Amino acid sequence: DAGVIQSPRHEVTEMGQEVTLRCKPISGHNSLFWYRQTMMRGLELLIYFNNNVPIDDSGMPEDRFSAKMPNASFSTLKIQPSEPRDSAVYFCASTTGNQPQHFGDGTRLSIL
Amino acid sequence: SQQGEEDPQALSIQEGENATMNCSYKTSINNLQWYRQNSGRGLVHLILIRSNEREKHSGRLRVTLDTSKKSSSLLITASRAADTASYFCATDGEGAQKLVFGQGTRLTINP
């Protein structure tokens, strides 16, 4: 049974470039979450979707960040333009009902 | 910030010993969860305790919850090298799906 799949696992790019992170949730899960993890701020919820609809994006740091979920099996988190302070590990998680969240292994993003 | 706090931030013990980690939070909750994160990996759910429960067991894990003190503890008995990881508590005080994670306890089990 495949878990949450994130790509790429690592991304290094220069500031000002567009970055797109991808997530495939577990089949049958109808809720999807994007988190950011840094040493300074810990694990922060950025946005979550229910049935492909964004429910709460209050954690999205600024307009440079956007997330989409065009269908039940795919979501993207985009940063444009990227800045060095966006460097972090970005996690995607999915769940259904009241079940615990299942996390992917994250994308380690470095903005130079 | 609504984030919980884990205590201690880091813990190093010998294999076979018991490890206890604590978590404090700020808001009323319906449940509290503990997750484990191995280096370079995502978080893995360990155990959930509801606000009307005081203690819960799962294998070598024992979780307690004191809602009057807004605190929880995770006990790992007979620790193993494979238990080396970071451990996080998460609460649902901001909504059932909006988990708020603590800063984590980094546990090292020495062989």
mmCIF file with all atom_site columns, C-alpha atoms in Angstrom:
data_model
loop_
_atom_site.group_PDB
_atom_site.id
_atom_site.type_symbol
_atom_site.label_atom_id
_atom_site.label_alt_id
_atom_site.label_comp_id
_atom_site.label_asym_id
_atom_site.label_entity_id
_atom_site.label_seq_id
_atom_site.pdbx_PDB_ins_code
_atom_site.Cartn_x
_atom_site.Cartn_y
_atom_site.Cartn_z
_atom_site.occupancy
_atom_site.B_iso_or_equiv
_atom_site.pdbx_formal_charge
_atom_site.auth_seq_id
_atom_site.auth_comp_id
_atom_site.auth_asym_id
_atom_site.auth_atom_id
_atom_site.pdbx_PDB_model_num
ATOM 1   C CA . ASP A 1 1   ? 0.000   0.000  0.000  1.00 0.00 ? 1   ASP A CA 1
ATOM 2   C CA . ALA A 1 2   ? 1.750   3.174  -1.191 1.00 0.00 ? 2   ALA A CA 1
ATOM 3   C CA . GLY A 1 3   ? 1.983   6.014  1.269  1.00 0.00 ? 3   GLY A CA 1
ATOM 4   C CA . VAL A 1 4   ? 1.932   9.725  0.570  1.00 0.00 ? 4   VAL A CA 1
ATOM 5   C CA . ILE A 1 5   ? 4.350   10.432 -2.255 1.00 0.00 ? 5   ILE A CA 1
ATOM 6   C CA . GLN A 1 6   ? 6.158   13.738 -2.534 1.00 0.00 ? 6   GLN A CA 1
ATOM 7   C CA . SER A 1 7   ? 8.450   14.998 -5.253 1.00 0.00 ? 7   SER A CA 1
ATOM 8   C CA . PRO A 1 8   ? 11.090  16.097 -5.577 1.00 0.00 ? 8   PRO A CA 1
ATOM 9   C CA . ARG A 1 9   ? 12.814  14.890 -2.407 1.00 0.00 ? 9   ARG A CA 1
ATOM 10  C CA . HIS A 1 10  ? 15.407  17.634 -2.677 1.00 0.00 ? 10  HIS A CA 1
ATOM 11  C CA . GLU A 1 11  ? 15.341  20.943 -4.521 1.00 0.00 ? 11  GLU A CA 1
ATOM 12  C CA . VAL A 1 12  ? 18.095  23.517 -4.708 1.00 0.00 ? 12  VAL A CA 1
ATOM 13  C CA . THR A 1 13  ? 17.439  26.673 -6.660 1.00 0.00 ? 13  THR A CA 1
ATOM 14  C CA . GLU A 1 14  ? 18.375  30.320 -6.777 1.00 0.00 ? 14  GLU A CA 1
ATOM 15  C CA . MET A 1 15  ? 16.278  33.034 -5.267 1.00 0.00 ? 15  MET A CA 1
ATOM 16  C CA . GLY A 1 16  ? 13.707  34.485 -7.602 1.00 0.00 ? 16  GLY A CA 1
ATOM 17  C CA . GLN A 1 17  ? 13.016  31.157 -9.293 1.00 0.00 ? 17  GLN A CA 1
ATOM 18  C CA . GLU A 1 18  ? 9.647   29.446 -9.238 1.00 0.00 ? 18  GLU A CA 1
ATOM 19  C CA . VAL A 1 19  ? 9.463   26.290 -7.154 1.00 0.00 ? 19  VAL A CA 1
ATOM 20  C CA . THR A 1 20  ? 6.759   23.653 -7.483 1.00 0.00 ? 20  THR A CA 1
ATOM 21  C CA . LEU A 1 21  ? 6.358   20.882 -4.932 1.00 0.00 ? 21  LEU A CA 1
ATOM 22  C CA . ARG A 1 22  ? 4.139   17.918 -5.675 1.00 0.00 ? 22  ARG A CA 1
ATOM 23  C CA . CYS A 1 23  ? 2.128   15.508 -3.579 1.00 0.00 ? 23  CYS A CA 1
ATOM 24  C CA . LYS A 1 24  ? 0.134   12.366 -4.265 1.00 0.00 ? 24  LYS A CA 1
ATOM 25  C CA . PRO A 1 25  ? -2.068  11.483 -1.280 1.00 0.00 ? 25  PRO A CA 1
ATOM 26  C CA . ILE A 1 26  ? -3.033  7.981  -0.252 1.00 0.00 ? 26  ILE A CA 1
ATOM 27  C CA . SER A 1 27  ? -5.814  6.646  -2.452 1.00 0.00 ? 27  SER A CA 1
ATOM 28  C CA . GLY A 1 28  ? -9.186  7.096  -0.780 1.00 0.00 ? 28  GLY A CA 1
ATOM 29  C CA . HIS A 1 29  ? -8.053  9.911  1.499  1.00 0.00 ? 29  HIS A CA 1
ATOM 30  C CA . ASN A 1 30  ? -10.136 13.062 1.041  1.00 0.00 ? 30  ASN A CA 1
ATOM 31  C CA . SER A 1 31  ? -8.153  15.522 3.179  1.00 0.00 ? 31  SER A CA 1
ATOM 32  C CA . LEU A 1 32  ? -4.723  16.838 2.265  1.00 0.00 ? 32  LEU A CA 1
ATOM 33  C CA . PHE A 1 33  ? -2.393  19.053 4.277  1.00 0.00 ? 33  PHE A CA 1
ATOM 34  C CA . TRP A 1 34  ? 0.758   21.028 3.472  1.00 0.00 ? 34  TRP A CA 1
ATOM 35  C CA . TYR A 1 35  ? 3.215   21.707 6.311  1.00 0.00 ? 35  TYR A CA 1
ATOM 36  C CA . ARG A 1 36  ? 6.532   23.488 6.562  1.00 0.00 ? 36  ARG A CA 1
ATOM 37  C CA . GLN A 1 37  ? 9.216   22.448 9.058  1.00 0.00 ? 37  GLN A CA 1
ATOM 38  C CA . THR A 1 38  ? 12.108  24.643 10.149 1.00 0.00 ? 38  THR A CA 1
ATOM 39  C CA . MET A 1 39  ? 14.388  24.608 13.158 1.00 0.00 ? 39  MET A CA 1
ATOM 40  C CA . MET A 1 40  ? 13.175  28.024 14.261 1.00 0.00 ? 40  MET A CA 1
ATOM 41  C CA . ARG A 1 41  ? 9.417   27.594 13.876 1.00 0.00 ? 41  ARG A CA 1
ATOM 42  C CA . GLY A 1 42  ? 8.937   23.854 14.028 1.00 0.00 ? 42  GLY A CA 1
ATOM 43  C CA . LEU A 1 43  ? 6.139   22.235 12.028 1.00 0.00 ? 43  LEU A CA 1
ATOM 44  C CA . GLU A 1 44  ? 3.571   24.707 10.717 1.00 0.00 ? 44  GLU A CA 1
ATOM 45  C CA . LEU A 1 45  ? 0.348   23.988 8.842  1.00 0.00 ? 45  LEU A CA 1
ATOM 46  C CA . LEU A 1 46  ? 0.243   26.032 5.649  1.00 0.00 ? 46  LEU A CA 1
ATOM 47  C CA . ILE A 1 47  ? -3.041  24.978 4.051  1.00 0.00 ? 47  ILE A CA 1
ATOM 48  C CA . TYR A 1 48  ? -5.425  22.045 3.935  1.00 0.00 ? 48  TYR A CA 1
ATOM 49  C CA . PHE A 1 49  ? -8.013  20.734 1.510  1.00 0.00 ? 49  PHE A CA 1
ATOM 50  C CA . ASN A 1 50  ? -11.151 18.654 1.958  1.00 0.00 ? 50  ASN A CA 1
ATOM 51  C CA . ASN A 1 51  ? -12.501 16.943 -1.162 1.00 0.00 ? 51  ASN A CA 1
ATOM 52  C CA . ASN A 1 52  ? -10.099 19.034 -3.288 1.00 0.00 ? 52  ASN A CA 1
ATOM 53  C CA . VAL A 1 53  ? -11.436 22.333 -1.880 1.00 0.00 ? 53  VAL A CA 1
ATOM 54  C CA . PRO A 1 54  ? -9.122  24.618 0.135  1.00 0.00 ? 54  PRO A CA 1
ATOM 55  C CA . ILE A 1 55  ? -10.564 24.959 3.618  1.00 0.00 ? 55  ILE A CA 1
ATOM 56  C CA . ASP A 1 56  ? -8.014  26.990 5.538  1.00 0.00 ? 56  ASP A CA 1
ATOM 57  C CA . ASP A 1 57  ? -5.021  28.787 4.034  1.00 0.00 ? 57  ASP A CA 1
ATOM 58  C CA . SER A 1 58  ? -4.359  31.044 7.008  1.00 0.00 ? 58  SER A CA 1
ATOM 59  C CA . GLY A 1 59  ? -0.923  29.495 7.455  1.00 0.00 ? 59  GLY A CA 1
ATOM 60  C CA . MET A 1 60  ? 0.284   30.434 3.982  1.00 0.00 ? 60  MET A CA 1
ATOM 61  C CA . PRO A 1 61  ? 3.019   32.967 4.724  1.00 0.00 ? 61  PRO A CA 1
ATOM 62  C CA . GLU A 1 62  ? 2.364   35.381 1.875  1.00 0.00 ? 62  GLU A CA 1
ATOM 63  C CA . ASP A 1 63  ? 1.067   35.783 -1.639 1.00 0.00 ? 63  ASP A CA 1
ATOM 64  C CA . ARG A 1 64  ? 4.200   34.224 -3.069 1.00 0.00 ? 64  ARG A CA 1
ATOM 65  C CA . PHE A 1 65  ? 2.803   30.874 -1.895 1.00 0.00 ? 65  PHE A CA 1
ATOM 66  C CA . SER A 1 66  ? -0.081  29.145 -3.638 1.00 0.00 ? 66  SER A CA 1
ATOM 67  C CA . ALA A 1 67  ? -1.507  25.630 -3.497 1.00 0.00 ? 67  ALA A CA 1
ATOM 68  C CA . LYS A 1 68  ? -3.845  23.734 -5.767 1.00 0.00 ? 68  LYS A CA 1
ATOM 69  C CA . MET A 1 69  ? -5.577  20.394 -5.748 1.00 0.00 ? 69  MET A CA 1
ATOM 70  C CA . PRO A 1 70  ? -6.965  19.792 -9.243 1.00 0.00 ? 70  PRO A CA 1
ATOM 71  C CA . ASN A 1 71  ? -8.107  16.268 -8.396 1.00 0.00 ? 71  ASN A CA 1
ATOM 72  C CA . ALA A 1 72  ? -8.222  13.768 -5.543 1.00 0.00 ? 72  ALA A CA 1
ATOM 73  C CA . SER A 1 73  ? -4.844  12.287 -6.354 1.00 0.00 ? 73  SER A CA 1
ATOM 74  C CA . PHE A 1 74  ? -2.619  15.319 -6.846 1.00 0.00 ? 74  PHE A CA 1
ATOM 75  C CA . SER A 1 75  ? -1.709  18.597 -5.189 1.00 0.00 ? 75  SER A CA 1
ATOM 76  C CA . THR A 1 76  ? 0.953   21.240 -5.758 1.00 0.00 ? 76  THR A CA 1
ATOM 77  C CA . LEU A 1 77  ? 2.512   23.905 -3.595 1.00 0.00 ? 77  LEU A CA 1
ATOM 78  C CA . LYS A 1 78  ? 4.096   26.698 -5.581 1.00 0.00 ? 78  LYS A CA 1
ATOM 79  C CA . ILE A 1 79  ? 6.441   29.469 -4.454 1.00 0.00 ? 79  ILE A CA 1
ATOM 80  C CA . GLN A 1 80  ? 6.980   32.323 -6.885 1.00 0.00 ? 80  GLN A CA 1
ATOM 81  C CA . PRO A 1 81  ? 9.324   34.097 -6.549 1.00 0.00 ? 81  PRO A CA 1
ATOM 82  C CA . SER A 1 82  ? 11.323  32.068 -4.056 1.00 0.00 ? 82  SER A CA 1
ATOM 83  C CA . GLU A 1 83  ? 13.451  33.655 -1.327 1.00 0.00 ? 83  GLU A CA 1
ATOM 84  C CA . PRO A 1 84  ? 16.221  32.221 0.905  1.00 0.00 ? 84  PRO A CA 1
ATOM 85  C CA . ARG A 1 85  ? 13.905  32.357 3.942  1.00 0.00 ? 85  ARG A CA 1
ATOM 86  C CA . ASP A 1 86  ? 11.644  29.841 2.219  1.00 0.00 ? 86  ASP A CA 1
ATOM 87  C CA . SER A 1 87  ? 14.313  27.190 2.751  1.00 0.00 ? 87  SER A CA 1
ATOM 88  C CA . ALA A 1 88  ? 12.718  24.420 4.807  1.00 0.00 ? 88  ALA A CA 1
ATOM 89  C CA . VAL A 1 89  ? 11.368  20.892 4.619  1.00 0.00 ? 89  VAL A CA 1
ATOM 90  C CA . TYR A 1 90  ? 7.860   20.846 3.180  1.00 0.00 ? 90  TYR A CA 1
ATOM 91  C CA . PHE A 1 91  ? 5.586   17.944 4.098  1.00 0.00 ? 91  PHE A CA 1
ATOM 92  C CA . CYS A 1 92  ? 2.350   16.754 2.617  1.00 0.00 ? 92  CYS A CA 1
ATOM 93  C CA . ALA A 1 93  ? -0.051  14.639 4.672  1.00 0.00 ? 93  ALA A CA 1
ATOM 94  C CA . SER A 1 94  ? -3.391  13.011 3.949  1.00 0.00 ? 94  SER A CA 1
ATOM 95  C CA . THR A 1 95  ? -6.198  11.424 5.891  1.00 0.00 ? 95  THR A CA 1
ATOM 96  C CA . THR A 1 96  ? -9.863  10.529 5.797  1.00 0.00 ? 96  THR A CA 1
ATOM 97  C CA . GLY A 1 97  ? -12.527 11.004 8.440  1.00 0.00 ? 97  GLY A CA 1
ATOM 98  C CA . ASN A 1 98  ? -11.111 11.021 11.955 1.00 0.00 ? 98  ASN A CA 1
ATOM 99  C CA . GLN A 1 99  ? -8.103  8.894  11.091 1.00 0.00 ? 99  GLN A CA 1
ATOM 100 C CA . PRO A 1 100 ? -4.556  10.047 11.923 1.00 0.00 ? 100 PRO A CA 1
ATOM 101 C CA . GLN A 1 101 ? -2.672  11.958 9.282  1.00 0.00 ? 101 GLN A CA 1
ATOM 102 C CA . HIS A 1 102 ? -0.187  10.082 7.106  1.00 0.00 ? 102 HIS A CA 1
ATOM 103 C CA . PHE A 1 103 ? 2.878   12.079 6.130  1.00 0.00 ? 103 PHE A CA 1
ATOM 104 C CA . GLY A 1 104 ? 5.102   11.888 3.095  1.00 0.00 ? 104 GLY A CA 1
ATOM 105 C CA . ASP A 1 105 ? 8.874   12.008 3.492  1.00 0.00 ? 105 ASP A CA 1
ATOM 106 C CA . GLY A 1 106 ? 9.011   15.670 2.568  1.00 0.00 ? 106 GLY A CA 1
ATOM 107 C CA . THR A 1 107 ? 10.791  17.905 0.109  1.00 0.00 ? 107 THR A CA 1
ATOM 108 C CA . ARG A 1 108 ? 13.966  19.541 1.411  1.00 0.00 ? 108 ARG A CA 1
ATOM 109 C CA . LEU A 1 109 ? 14.050  22.953 -0.266 1.00 0.00 ? 109 LEU A CA 1
ATOM 110 C CA . SER A 1 110 ? 17.137  25.149 -0.341 1.00 0.00 ? 110 SER A CA 1
ATOM 111 C CA . ILE A 1 111 ? 16.926  28.622 -1.865 1.00 0.00 ? 111 ILE A CA 1
ATOM 112 C CA . LEU A 1 112 ? 20.349  30.127 -2.524 1.00 0.00 ? 112 LEU A CA 1
ATOM 113 C CA . SER B 2 1   ? 1.531   31.086 19.416 1.00 0.00 ? 1   SER B CA 1
ATOM 114 C CA . GLN B 2 2   ? -0.719  28.118 20.065 1.00 0.00 ? 2   GLN B CA 1
ATOM 115 C CA . GLN B 2 3   ? 2.090   25.639 19.769 1.00 0.00 ? 3   GLN B CA 1
ATOM 116 C CA . GLY B 2 4   ? 2.652   23.131 22.494 1.00 0.00 ? 4   GLY B CA 1
ATOM 117 C CA . GLU B 2 5   ? 5.980   22.622 24.116 1.00 0.00 ? 5   GLU B CA 1
ATOM 118 C CA . GLU B 2 6   ? 7.840   19.400 24.613 1.00 0.00 ? 6   GLU B CA 1
ATOM 119 C CA . ASP B 2 7   ? 10.188  18.829 27.470 1.00 0.00 ? 7   ASP B CA 1
ATOM 120 C CA . PRO B 2 8   ? 13.011  17.994 27.390 1.00 0.00 ? 8   PRO B CA 1
ATOM 121 C CA . GLN B 2 9   ? 14.188  19.259 24.011 1.00 0.00 ? 9   GLN B CA 1
ATOM 122 C CA . ALA B 2 10  ? 16.717  16.438 23.886 1.00 0.00 ? 10  ALA B CA 1
ATOM 123 C CA . LEU B 2 11  ? 17.098  13.200 25.803 1.00 0.00 ? 11  LEU B CA 1
ATOM 124 C CA . SER B 2 12  ? 19.896  10.646 25.655 1.00 0.00 ? 12  SER B CA 1
ATOM 125 C CA . ILE B 2 13  ? 19.594  7.318  27.487 1.00 0.00 ? 13  ILE B CA 1
ATOM 126 C CA . GLN B 2 14  ? 21.000  3.798  27.417 1.00 0.00 ? 14  GLN B CA 1
ATOM 127 C CA . GLU B 2 15  ? 19.266  1.001  25.593 1.00 0.00 ? 15  GLU B CA 1
ATOM 128 C CA . GLY B 2 16  ? 16.873  -0.797 27.894 1.00 0.00 ? 16  GLY B CA 1
ATOM 129 C CA . GLU B 2 17  ? 16.077  2.256  29.990 1.00 0.00 ? 17  GLU B CA 1
ATOM 130 C CA . ASN B 2 18  ? 12.716  3.999  29.964 1.00 0.00 ? 18  ASN B CA 1
ATOM 131 C CA . ALA B 2 19  ? 12.261  7.352  28.228 1.00 0.00 ? 19  ALA B CA 1
ATOM 132 C CA . THR B 2 20  ? 9.723   9.931  29.320 1.00 0.00 ? 20  THR B CA 1
ATOM 133 C CA . MET B 2 21  ? 8.779   12.983 27.302 1.00 0.00 ? 21  MET B CA 1
ATOM 134 C CA . ASN B 2 22  ? 6.338   15.689 28.298 1.00 0.00 ? 22  ASN B CA 1
ATOM 135 C CA . CYS B 2 23  ? 4.086   17.986 26.339 1.00 0.00 ? 23  CYS B CA 1
ATOM 136 C CA . SER B 2 24  ? 2.223   21.086 27.444 1.00 0.00 ? 24  SER B CA 1
ATOM 137 C CA . TYR B 2 25  ? -0.417  22.898 25.426 1.00 0.00 ? 25  TYR B CA 1
ATOM 138 C CA . LYS B 2 26  ? -2.481  26.041 25.727 1.00 0.00 ? 26  LYS B CA 1
ATOM 139 C CA . THR B 2 27  ? -6.010  25.497 24.426 1.00 0.00 ? 27  THR B CA 1
ATOM 140 C CA . SER B 2 28  ? -8.870  23.127 25.209 1.00 0.00 ? 28  SER B CA 1
ATOM 141 C CA . ILE B 2 29  ? -8.645  19.965 23.147 1.00 0.00 ? 29  ILE B CA 1
ATOM 142 C CA . ASN B 2 30  ? -10.701 17.007 21.981 1.00 0.00 ? 30  ASN B CA 1
ATOM 143 C CA . ASN B 2 31  ? -7.695  14.770 21.627 1.00 0.00 ? 31  ASN B CA 1
ATOM 144 C CA . LEU B 2 32  ? -3.911  14.754 21.724 1.00 0.00 ? 32  LEU B CA 1
ATOM 145 C CA . GLN B 2 33  ? -1.682  12.714 19.468 1.00 0.00 ? 33  GLN B CA 1
ATOM 146 C CA . TRP B 2 34  ? 1.966   11.667 19.538 1.00 0.00 ? 34  TRP B CA 1
ATOM 147 C CA . TYR B 2 35  ? 4.034   11.296 16.379 1.00 0.00 ? 35  TYR B CA 1
ATOM 148 C CA . ARG B 2 36  ? 7.557   10.039 15.737 1.00 0.00 ? 36  ARG B CA 1
ATOM 149 C CA . GLN B 2 37  ? 9.935   11.407 13.108 1.00 0.00 ? 37  GLN B CA 1
ATOM 150 C CA . ASN B 2 38  ? 13.040  9.544  12.059 1.00 0.00 ? 38  ASN B CA 1
ATOM 151 C CA . SER B 2 39  ? 15.851  11.593 10.553 1.00 0.00 ? 39  SER B CA 1
ATOM 152 C CA . GLY B 2 40  ? 15.044  12.605 6.996  1.00 0.00 ? 40  GLY B CA 1
ATOM 153 C CA . ARG B 2 41  ? 11.576  11.073 7.072  1.00 0.00 ? 41  ARG B CA 1
ATOM 154 C CA . GLY B 2 42  ? 8.011   12.191 7.589  1.00 0.00 ? 42  GLY B CA 1
ATOM 155 C CA . LEU B 2 43  ? 6.056   11.962 10.817 1.00 0.00 ? 43  LEU B CA 1
ATOM 156 C CA . VAL B 2 44  ? 4.496   8.668  11.803 1.00 0.00 ? 44  VAL B CA 1
ATOM 157 C CA . HIS B 2 45  ? 1.453   8.509  14.054 1.00 0.00 ? 45  HIS B CA 1
ATOM 158 C CA . LEU B 2 46  ? 1.999   6.608  17.306 1.00 0.00 ? 46  LEU B CA 1
ATOM 159 C CA . ILE B 2 47  ? -1.019  7.024  19.547 1.00 0.00 ? 47  ILE B CA 1
ATOM 160 C CA . LEU B 2 48  ? -4.082  9.200  20.152 1.00 0.00 ? 48  LEU B CA 1
ATOM 161 C CA . ILE B 2 49  ? -5.620  9.932  23.528 1.00 0.00 ? 49  ILE B CA 1
ATOM 162 C CA . ARG B 2 50  ? -9.020  11.582 23.887 1.00 0.00 ? 50  ARG B CA 1
ATOM 163 C CA . SER B 2 51  ? -9.714  14.383 26.319 1.00 0.00 ? 51  SER B CA 1
ATOM 164 C CA . ASN B 2 52  ? -11.889 12.101 28.481 1.00 0.00 ? 52  ASN B CA 1
ATOM 165 C CA . GLU B 2 53  ? -9.104  9.518  28.808 1.00 0.00 ? 53  GLU B CA 1
ATOM 166 C CA . ARG B 2 54  ? -6.349  9.711  31.381 1.00 0.00 ? 54  ARG B CA 1
ATOM 167 C CA . GLU B 2 55  ? -4.056  6.935  30.214 1.00 0.00 ? 55  GLU B CA 1
ATOM 168 C CA . LYS B 2 56  ? -3.570  4.792  27.143 1.00 0.00 ? 56  LYS B CA 1
ATOM 169 C CA . HIS B 2 57  ? -1.193  1.986  26.254 1.00 0.00 ? 57  HIS B CA 1
ATOM 170 C CA . SER B 2 58  ? 0.098   0.664  22.960 1.00 0.00 ? 58  SER B CA 1
ATOM 171 C CA . GLY B 2 59  ? 2.859   -1.923 23.108 1.00 0.00 ? 59  GLY B CA 1
ATOM 172 C CA . ARG B 2 60  ? 5.834   -0.286 24.832 1.00 0.00 ? 60  ARG B CA 1
ATOM 173 C CA . LEU B 2 61  ? 4.157   3.124  24.729 1.00 0.00 ? 61  LEU B CA 1
ATOM 174 C CA . ARG B 2 62  ? 2.207   4.643  27.591 1.00 0.00 ? 62  ARG B CA 1
ATOM 175 C CA . VAL B 2 63  ? 0.540   8.028  27.252 1.00 0.00 ? 63  VAL B CA 1
ATOM 176 C CA . THR B 2 64  ? -1.052  10.041 30.021 1.00 0.00 ? 64  THR B CA 1
ATOM 177 C CA . LEU B 2 65  ? -3.183  13.146 29.735 1.00 0.00 ? 65  LEU B CA 1
ATOM 178 C CA . ASP B 2 66  ? -3.999  15.713 32.414 1.00 0.00 ? 66  ASP B CA 1
ATOM 179 C CA . THR B 2 67  ? -6.441  18.215 30.941 1.00 0.00 ? 67  THR B CA 1
ATOM 180 C CA . SER B 2 68  ? -6.502  20.271 34.147 1.00 0.00 ? 68  SER B CA 1
ATOM 181 C CA . LYS B 2 69  ? -2.788  20.934 33.719 1.00 0.00 ? 69  LYS B CA 1
ATOM 182 C CA . LYS B 2 70  ? -2.958  20.913 29.919 1.00 0.00 ? 70  LYS B CA 1
ATOM 183 C CA . SER B 2 71  ? -0.148  18.398 29.780 1.00 0.00 ? 71  SER B CA 1
ATOM 184 C CA . SER B 2 72  ? 0.622   14.938 28.468 1.00 0.00 ? 72  SER B CA 1
ATOM 185 C CA . SER B 2 73  ? 3.495   12.515 28.797 1.00 0.00 ? 73  SER B CA 1
ATOM 186 C CA . LEU B 2 74  ? 4.811   9.763  26.560 1.00 0.00 ? 74  LEU B CA 1
ATOM 187 C CA . LEU B 2 75  ? 6.670   6.882  28.181 1.00 0.00 ? 75  LEU B CA 1
ATOM 188 C CA . ILE B 2 76  ? 8.655   4.423  26.087 1.00 0.00 ? 76  ILE B CA 1
ATOM 189 C CA . THR B 2 77  ? 9.617   1.385  28.126 1.00 0.00 ? 77  THR B CA 1
ATOM 190 C CA . ALA B 2 78  ? 12.611  -0.884 27.518 1.00 0.00 ? 78  ALA B CA 1
ATOM 191 C CA . SER B 2 79  ? 14.018  1.477  24.884 1.00 0.00 ? 79  SER B CA 1
ATOM 192 C CA . ARG B 2 80  ? 15.767  0.166  21.772 1.00 0.00 ? 80  ARG B CA 1
ATOM 193 C CA . ALA B 2 81  ? 18.248  1.768  19.394 1.00 0.00 ? 81  ALA B CA 1
ATOM 194 C CA . ALA B 2 82  ? 15.472  1.879  16.794 1.00 0.00 ? 82  ALA B CA 1
ATOM 195 C CA . ASP B 2 83  ? 13.515  4.253  19.057 1.00 0.00 ? 83  ASP B CA 1
ATOM 196 C CA . THR B 2 84  ? 16.067  6.977  18.274 1.00 0.00 ? 84  THR B CA 1
ATOM 197 C CA . ALA B 2 85  ? 13.961  9.731  16.678 1.00 0.00 ? 85  ALA B CA 1
ATOM 198 C CA . SER B 2 86  ? 12.193  13.000 17.386 1.00 0.00 ? 86  SER B CA 1
ATOM 199 C CA . TYR B 2 87  ? 8.841   12.798 19.121 1.00 0.00 ? 87  TYR B CA 1
ATOM 200 C CA . PHE B 2 88  ? 6.090   15.380 18.721 1.00 0.00 ? 88  PHE B CA 1
ATOM 201 C CA . CYS B 2 89  ? 2.776   15.945 20.403 1.00 0.00 ? 89  CYS B CA 1
ATOM 202 C CA . ALA B 2 90  ? -0.078  17.423 18.389 1.00 0.00 ? 90  ALA B CA 1
ATOM 203 C CA . THR B 2 91  ? -3.321  18.930 19.597 1.00 0.00 ? 91  THR B CA 1
ATOM 204 C CA . ASP B 2 92  ? -6.576  19.826 17.849 1.00 0.00 ? 92  ASP B CA 1
ATOM 205 C CA . GLY B 2 93  ? -7.411  22.927 19.862 1.00 0.00 ? 93  GLY B CA 1
ATOM 206 C CA . GLU B 2 94  ? -7.803  25.048 16.749 1.00 0.00 ? 94  GLU B CA 1
ATOM 207 C CA . GLY B 2 95  ? -10.081 22.580 14.996 1.00 0.00 ? 95  GLY B CA 1
ATOM 208 C CA . ALA B 2 96  ? -10.319 18.857 14.399 1.00 0.00 ? 96  ALA B CA 1
ATOM 209 C CA . GLN B 2 97  ? -8.140  18.993 11.305 1.00 0.00 ? 97  GLN B CA 1
ATOM 210 C CA . LYS B 2 98  ? -5.820  21.840 12.297 1.00 0.00 ? 98  LYS B CA 1
ATOM 211 C CA . LEU B 2 99  ? -3.214  19.991 14.292 1.00 0.00 ? 99  LEU B CA 1
ATOM 212 C CA . VAL B 2 100 ? -0.802  22.149 16.264 1.00 0.00 ? 100 VAL B CA 1
ATOM 213 C CA . PHE B 2 101 ? 2.549   20.442 16.797 1.00 0.00 ? 101 PHE B CA 1
ATOM 214 C CA . GLY B 2 102 ? 5.003   20.977 19.596 1.00 0.00 ? 102 GLY B CA 1
ATOM 215 C CA . GLN B 2 103 ? 8.677   21.629 18.970 1.00 0.00 ? 103 GLN B CA 1
ATOM 216 C CA . GLY B 2 104 ? 9.555   18.012 19.653 1.00 0.00 ? 104 GLY B CA 1
ATOM 217 C CA . THR B 2 105 ? 11.895  15.990 21.838 1.00 0.00 ? 105 THR B CA 1
ATOM 218 C CA . ARG B 2 106 ? 14.969  14.518 20.189 1.00 0.00 ? 106 ARG B CA 1
ATOM 219 C CA . LEU B 2 107 ? 15.521  11.089 21.730 1.00 0.00 ? 107 LEU B CA 1
ATOM 220 C CA . THR B 2 108 ? 18.817  9.224  21.369 1.00 0.00 ? 108 THR B CA 1
ATOM 221 C CA . ILE B 2 109 ? 19.125  5.628  22.532 1.00 0.00 ? 109 ILE B CA 1
ATOM 222 C CA . ASN B 2 110 ? 22.734  4.602  23.079 1.00 0.00 ? 110 ASN B CA 1
ATOM 223 C CA . PRO B 2 111 ? 23.572  0.926  22.524 1.00 0.00 ? 111 PRO B CA 1
#
